[in-house]
Amino acid sequence: AQADDPPGRVGRLADVHGRVWVFDAEQGQWVDAQRNRALTSGDRLSTDRDARAAVRVGSTDLRLAGGTEVELARIDDERMAFQLHSGSLALRVRSSQIAGEVEVRTGEGRLLPERSGHYRVDREDDTTFAVAWRGSMRFEAPDMQVQVRAGRRAEFFQQPGDRTTVVAWSAPENDAFSDWVARDEQRDDRSVAQRYVSPAFTVTKPVGVGIWVR
């Protein structure tokens, strides 16, 4: 019976700016996503070009730029796996212990945080871009493993023909999304709730007039 229990770890659509969509599998179509909606394995989110969204899973934050589609491929007590189909996301991991349970997947490979930190992943035209603003992460593909260290931007794509994975390096660039992420993080860090409640606590489900937290 315990094996059939739902996972204690769930996500929450913590903030919405503009039009954000969630795919309703029962209806077979995209519907409006409302703030505070619970999210779990298999849920897919999409943001309009001028929209942004923030997802919180325990102490881990995921922020989505406009024109982004992401799937919560796996959210349970053991792992968090986010599949970035297109667009840009920022990932904040506050615990080195939790870092070992998180991954971002793209069509080019997997990105695995190696410690607590702040990361960005973009996917455009079958190319993955990865930045470690703080911390470090590892990129894994069938034919390559590369560490992305703080202050570097990696570009991963596959060569036509033999599909060999190629990496190119550059300096991180600031844009409107990175500026918004920085402002939003500062606001969170200053919030009164953060002073009194650990960010590791996430509301999971209502029970009567009380709540369960994790």
mmCIF file of N, CA, C and O in Angstrom, residues 17 20 27-28 31 34 36-37 42 45 56 59 78 90 100 106 112 154 160 201 205 213:
data_model
loop_
_atom_site.group_PDB
_atom_site.id
_atom_site.type_symbol
_atom_site.label_atom_id
_atom_site.label_comp_id
_atom_site.label_asym_id
_atom_site.label_seq_id
_atom_site.Cartn_x
_atom_site.Cartn_y
_atom_site.Cartn_z
ATOM 1 N N HIS A 17 3.217 35.947 -15.014
ATOM 2 C CA HIS A 17 3.185 37.277 -15.635
ATOM 3 C C HIS A 17 2.767 37.081 -17.088
ATOM 4 O O HIS A 17 3.502 36.463 -17.866
ATOM 5 N N VAL A 20 0.046 32.226 -19.500
ATOM 6 C CA VAL A 20 0.771 30.971 -19.298
ATOM 7 C C VAL A 20 -0.219 29.825 -19.473
ATOM 8 O O VAL A 20 -1.367 29.905 -19.023
ATOM 9 N N GLN A 27 -8.397 16.835 -21.927
ATOM 10 C CA GLN A 27 -9.038 17.578 -23.005
ATOM 11 C C GLN A 27 -8.226 17.545 -24.296
ATOM 12 O O GLN A 27 -8.743 17.862 -25.368
ATOM 13 N N GLY A 28 -6.932 17.197 -24.165
ATOM 14 C CA GLY A 28 -6.079 17.172 -25.331
ATOM 15 C C GLY A 28 -5.789 18.543 -25.890
ATOM 16 O O GLY A 28 -5.606 18.707 -27.103
ATOM 17 N N VAL A 31 -4.694 24.887 -21.849
ATOM 18 C CA VAL A 31 -5.659 25.710 -21.129
ATOM 19 C C VAL A 31 -4.905 26.714 -20.264
ATOM 20 O O VAL A 31 -3.719 26.551 -19.988
ATOM 21 N N GLN A 34 -3.396 28.755 -13.907
ATOM 22 C CA GLN A 34 -3.644 29.692 -12.831
ATOM 23 C C GLN A 34 -2.549 29.615 -11.776
ATOM 24 O O GLN A 34 -1.992 28.544 -11.509
ATOM 25 N N ASN A 36 -0.628 29.262 -8.396
ATOM 26 C CA ASN A 36 -0.754 28.311 -7.285
ATOM 27 C C ASN A 36 -1.252 26.933 -7.725
ATOM 28 O O ASN A 36 -1.515 26.080 -6.867
ATOM 29 N N ARG A 37 -1.354 26.701 -9.014
ATOM 30 C CA ARG A 37 -1.735 25.373 -9.496
ATOM 31 C C ARG A 37 -0.666 24.359 -9.091
ATOM 32 O O ARG A 37 0.532 24.602 -9.210
ATOM 33 N N GLY A 42 4.739 14.799 -15.704
ATOM 34 C CA GLY A 42 3.966 14.788 -16.933
ATOM 35 C C GLY A 42 3.324 16.109 -17.295
ATOM 36 O O GLY A 42 2.899 16.290 -18.442
ATOM 37 N N LEU A 45 4.136 23.076 -19.375
ATOM 38 C CA LEU A 45 3.832 24.501 -19.307
ATOM 39 C C LEU A 45 4.364 25.201 -20.547
ATOM 40 O O LEU A 45 5.405 24.831 -21.088
ATOM 41 N N ARG A 56 7.915 26.484 -8.291
ATOM 42 C CA ARG A 56 8.673 26.130 -7.084
ATOM 43 C C ARG A 56 8.410 24.674 -6.736
ATOM 44 O O ARG A 56 7.263 24.237 -6.656
ATOM 45 N N SER A 59 12.598 23.631 -2.229
ATOM 46 C CA SER A 59 13.480 24.799 -2.181
ATOM 47 C C SER A 59 14.035 25.157 -3.551
ATOM 48 O O SER A 59 14.825 26.102 -3.674
ATOM 49 N N GLU A 78 12.386 11.227 -5.166
ATOM 50 C CA GLU A 78 13.780 10.902 -5.461
ATOM 51 C C GLU A 78 14.410 11.804 -6.513
ATOM 52 O O GLU A 78 15.628 11.989 -6.516
ATOM 53 N N ALA A 90 15.612 29.474 -15.984
ATOM 54 C CA ALA A 90 16.624 29.696 -14.954
ATOM 55 C C ALA A 90 16.324 28.751 -13.800
ATOM 56 O O ALA A 90 15.167 28.606 -13.385
ATOM 57 N N GLY A 100 21.977 16.914 -6.436
ATOM 58 C CA GLY A 100 22.152 15.574 -6.976
ATOM 59 C C GLY A 100 20.863 14.920 -7.425
ATOM 60 O O GLY A 100 20.897 13.843 -8.029
ATOM 61 N N THR A 106 17.372 18.250 -22.543
ATOM 62 C CA THR A 106 17.061 18.848 -23.832
ATOM 63 C C THR A 106 17.258 17.778 -24.904
ATOM 64 O O THR A 106 17.690 16.664 -24.602
ATOM 65 N N LEU A 112 23.268 18.528 -15.368
ATOM 66 C CA LEU A 112 23.160 18.069 -13.991
ATOM 67 C C LEU A 112 23.915 19.016 -13.066
ATOM 68 O O LEU A 112 25.146 19.083 -13.111
ATOM 69 N N ALA A 154 28.192 27.637 -22.421
ATOM 70 C CA ALA A 154 28.483 26.544 -23.344
ATOM 71 C C ALA A 154 27.357 26.412 -24.360
ATOM 72 O O ALA A 154 26.180 26.568 -24.026
ATOM 73 N N PRO A 160 25.827 17.710 -38.394
ATOM 74 C CA PRO A 160 25.056 16.990 -39.416
ATOM 75 C C PRO A 160 25.823 15.763 -39.883
ATOM 76 O O PRO A 160 27.048 15.746 -39.903
ATOM 77 N N PHE A 201 10.257 24.280 2.580
ATOM 78 C CA PHE A 201 8.893 23.915 2.884
ATOM 79 C C PHE A 201 7.991 24.344 1.742
ATOM 80 O O PHE A 201 7.973 25.507 1.359
ATOM 81 N N LYS A 205 -0.765 19.847 -0.029
ATOM 82 C CA LYS A 205 -2.187 19.590 -0.225
ATOM 83 C C LYS A 205 -2.956 20.052 1.004
ATOM 84 O O LYS A 205 -2.468 19.995 2.122
ATOM 85 N N VAL A 213 2.766 20.455 4.948
ATOM 86 C CA VAL A 213 3.912 21.062 4.312
ATOM 87 C C VAL A 213 5.033 20.066 4.304
ATOM 88 O O VAL A 213 5.073 19.126 5.088
#
